PDB file of C-alpha atoms in Angstrom:
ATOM      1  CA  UNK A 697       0.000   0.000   0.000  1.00 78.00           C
ATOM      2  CA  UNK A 698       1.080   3.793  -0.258  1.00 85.00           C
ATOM      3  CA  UNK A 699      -0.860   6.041   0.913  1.00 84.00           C
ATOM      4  CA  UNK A 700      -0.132   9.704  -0.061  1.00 92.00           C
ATOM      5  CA  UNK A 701      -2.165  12.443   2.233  1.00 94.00           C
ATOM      6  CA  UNK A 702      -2.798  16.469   0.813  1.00 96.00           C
ATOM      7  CA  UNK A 703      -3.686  19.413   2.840  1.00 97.00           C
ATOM      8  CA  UNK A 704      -2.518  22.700   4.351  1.00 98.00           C
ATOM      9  CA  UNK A 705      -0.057  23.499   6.631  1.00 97.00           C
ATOM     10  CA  UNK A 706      -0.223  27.215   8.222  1.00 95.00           C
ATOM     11  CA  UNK A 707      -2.278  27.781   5.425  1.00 95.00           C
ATOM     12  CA  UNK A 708       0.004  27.037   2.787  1.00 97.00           C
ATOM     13  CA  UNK A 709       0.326  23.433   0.687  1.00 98.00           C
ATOM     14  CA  UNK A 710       1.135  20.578   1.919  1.00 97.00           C
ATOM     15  CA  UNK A 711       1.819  17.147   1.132  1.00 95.00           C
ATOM     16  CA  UNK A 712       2.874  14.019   2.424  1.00 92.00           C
ATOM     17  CA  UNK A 713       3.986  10.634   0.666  1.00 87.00           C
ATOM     18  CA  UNK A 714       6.403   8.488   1.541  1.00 70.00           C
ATOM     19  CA  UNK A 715       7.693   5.548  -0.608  1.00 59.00           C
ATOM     20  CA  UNK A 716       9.626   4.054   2.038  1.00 61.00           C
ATOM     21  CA  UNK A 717       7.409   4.112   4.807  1.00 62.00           C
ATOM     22  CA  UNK A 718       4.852   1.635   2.222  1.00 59.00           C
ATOM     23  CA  UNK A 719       2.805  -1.354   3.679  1.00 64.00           C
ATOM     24  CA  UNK A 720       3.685  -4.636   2.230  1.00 68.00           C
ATOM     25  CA  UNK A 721       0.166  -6.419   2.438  1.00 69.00           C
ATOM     26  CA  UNK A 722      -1.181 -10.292   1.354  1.00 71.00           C
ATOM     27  CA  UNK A 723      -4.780 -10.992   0.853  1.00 69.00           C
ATOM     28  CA  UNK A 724      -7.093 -13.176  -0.805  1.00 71.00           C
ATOM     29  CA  UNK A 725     -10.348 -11.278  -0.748  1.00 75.00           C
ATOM     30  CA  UNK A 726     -10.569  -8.433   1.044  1.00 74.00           C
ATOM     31  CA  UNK A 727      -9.103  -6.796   4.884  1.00 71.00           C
ATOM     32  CA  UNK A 728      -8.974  -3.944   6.909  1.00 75.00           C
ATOM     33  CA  UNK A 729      -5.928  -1.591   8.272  1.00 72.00           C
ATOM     34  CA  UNK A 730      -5.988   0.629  11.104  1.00 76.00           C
ATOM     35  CA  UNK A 731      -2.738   2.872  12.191  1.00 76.00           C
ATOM     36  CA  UNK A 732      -1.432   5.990  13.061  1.00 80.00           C
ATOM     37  CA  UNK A 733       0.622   9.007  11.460  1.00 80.00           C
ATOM     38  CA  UNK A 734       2.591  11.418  12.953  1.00 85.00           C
ATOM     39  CA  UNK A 735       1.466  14.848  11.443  1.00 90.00           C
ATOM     40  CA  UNK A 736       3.032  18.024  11.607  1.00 91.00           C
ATOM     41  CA  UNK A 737       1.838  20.860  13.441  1.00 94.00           C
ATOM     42  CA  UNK A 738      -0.576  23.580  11.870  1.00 95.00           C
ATOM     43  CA  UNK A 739      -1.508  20.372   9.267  1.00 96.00           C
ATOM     44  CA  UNK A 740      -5.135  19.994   7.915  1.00 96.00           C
ATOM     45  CA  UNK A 741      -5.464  17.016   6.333  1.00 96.00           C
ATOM     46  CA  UNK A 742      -7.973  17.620   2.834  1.00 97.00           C
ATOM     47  CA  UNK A 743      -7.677  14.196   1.546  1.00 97.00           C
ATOM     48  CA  UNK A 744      -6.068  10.679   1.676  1.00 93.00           C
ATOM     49  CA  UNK A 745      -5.348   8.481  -1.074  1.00 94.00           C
ATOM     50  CA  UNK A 746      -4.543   4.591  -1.353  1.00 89.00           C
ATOM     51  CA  UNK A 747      -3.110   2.765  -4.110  1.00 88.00           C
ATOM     52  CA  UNK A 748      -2.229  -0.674  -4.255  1.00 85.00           C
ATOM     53  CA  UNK A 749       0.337  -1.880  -5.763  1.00 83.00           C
ATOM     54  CA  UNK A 750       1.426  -5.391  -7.527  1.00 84.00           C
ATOM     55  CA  UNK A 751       4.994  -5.165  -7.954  1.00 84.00           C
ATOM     56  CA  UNK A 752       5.574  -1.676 -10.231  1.00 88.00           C
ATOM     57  CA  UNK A 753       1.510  -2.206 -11.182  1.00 93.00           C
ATOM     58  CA  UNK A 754      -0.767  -0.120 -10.025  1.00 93.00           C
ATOM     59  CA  UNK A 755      -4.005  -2.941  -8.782  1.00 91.00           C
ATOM     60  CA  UNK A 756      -6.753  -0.043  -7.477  1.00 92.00           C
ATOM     61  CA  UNK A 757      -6.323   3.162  -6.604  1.00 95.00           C
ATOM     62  CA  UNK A 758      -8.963   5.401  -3.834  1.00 95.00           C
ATOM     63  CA  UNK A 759      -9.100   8.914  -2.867  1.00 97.00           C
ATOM     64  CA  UNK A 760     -11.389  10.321  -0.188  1.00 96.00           C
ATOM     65  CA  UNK A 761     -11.746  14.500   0.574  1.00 98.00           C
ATOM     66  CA  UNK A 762     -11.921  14.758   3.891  1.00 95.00           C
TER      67      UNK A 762
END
């Protein structure tokens, strides 16, 4: 999984995504994840998005506007 989260910080942009800090996941039909992230100060989060990934291809891909 990476997960890739937009938003402001102090009012300006803000992004974060983090290729090394993906989720290496097996499942046959479906499963849920729960965790935590560290966020910066002054952040507000605006959305999160998921993809999945199957080696280099992308398998689904969600975004959600928070």
């Amino acid at each position: 999984l990476e997960f890739k989260l937009t938003g402001l910080q102090a009012g300006k942009p803000w992004q974060m995504a983090d290729p090394e800090k993906e989720v290496d996941i097996r499942f046959t039909q479906f499963g849920r994840f729960q965790g935590f992230l560290e966020l910066p100060a002054q952040v507000v989060v605006k959305s999160v998005s998921v993809r999945v990934m199957e080696g280099n291809k992308v398998k689904a891909t969600e975004t959600v506007k928070l």
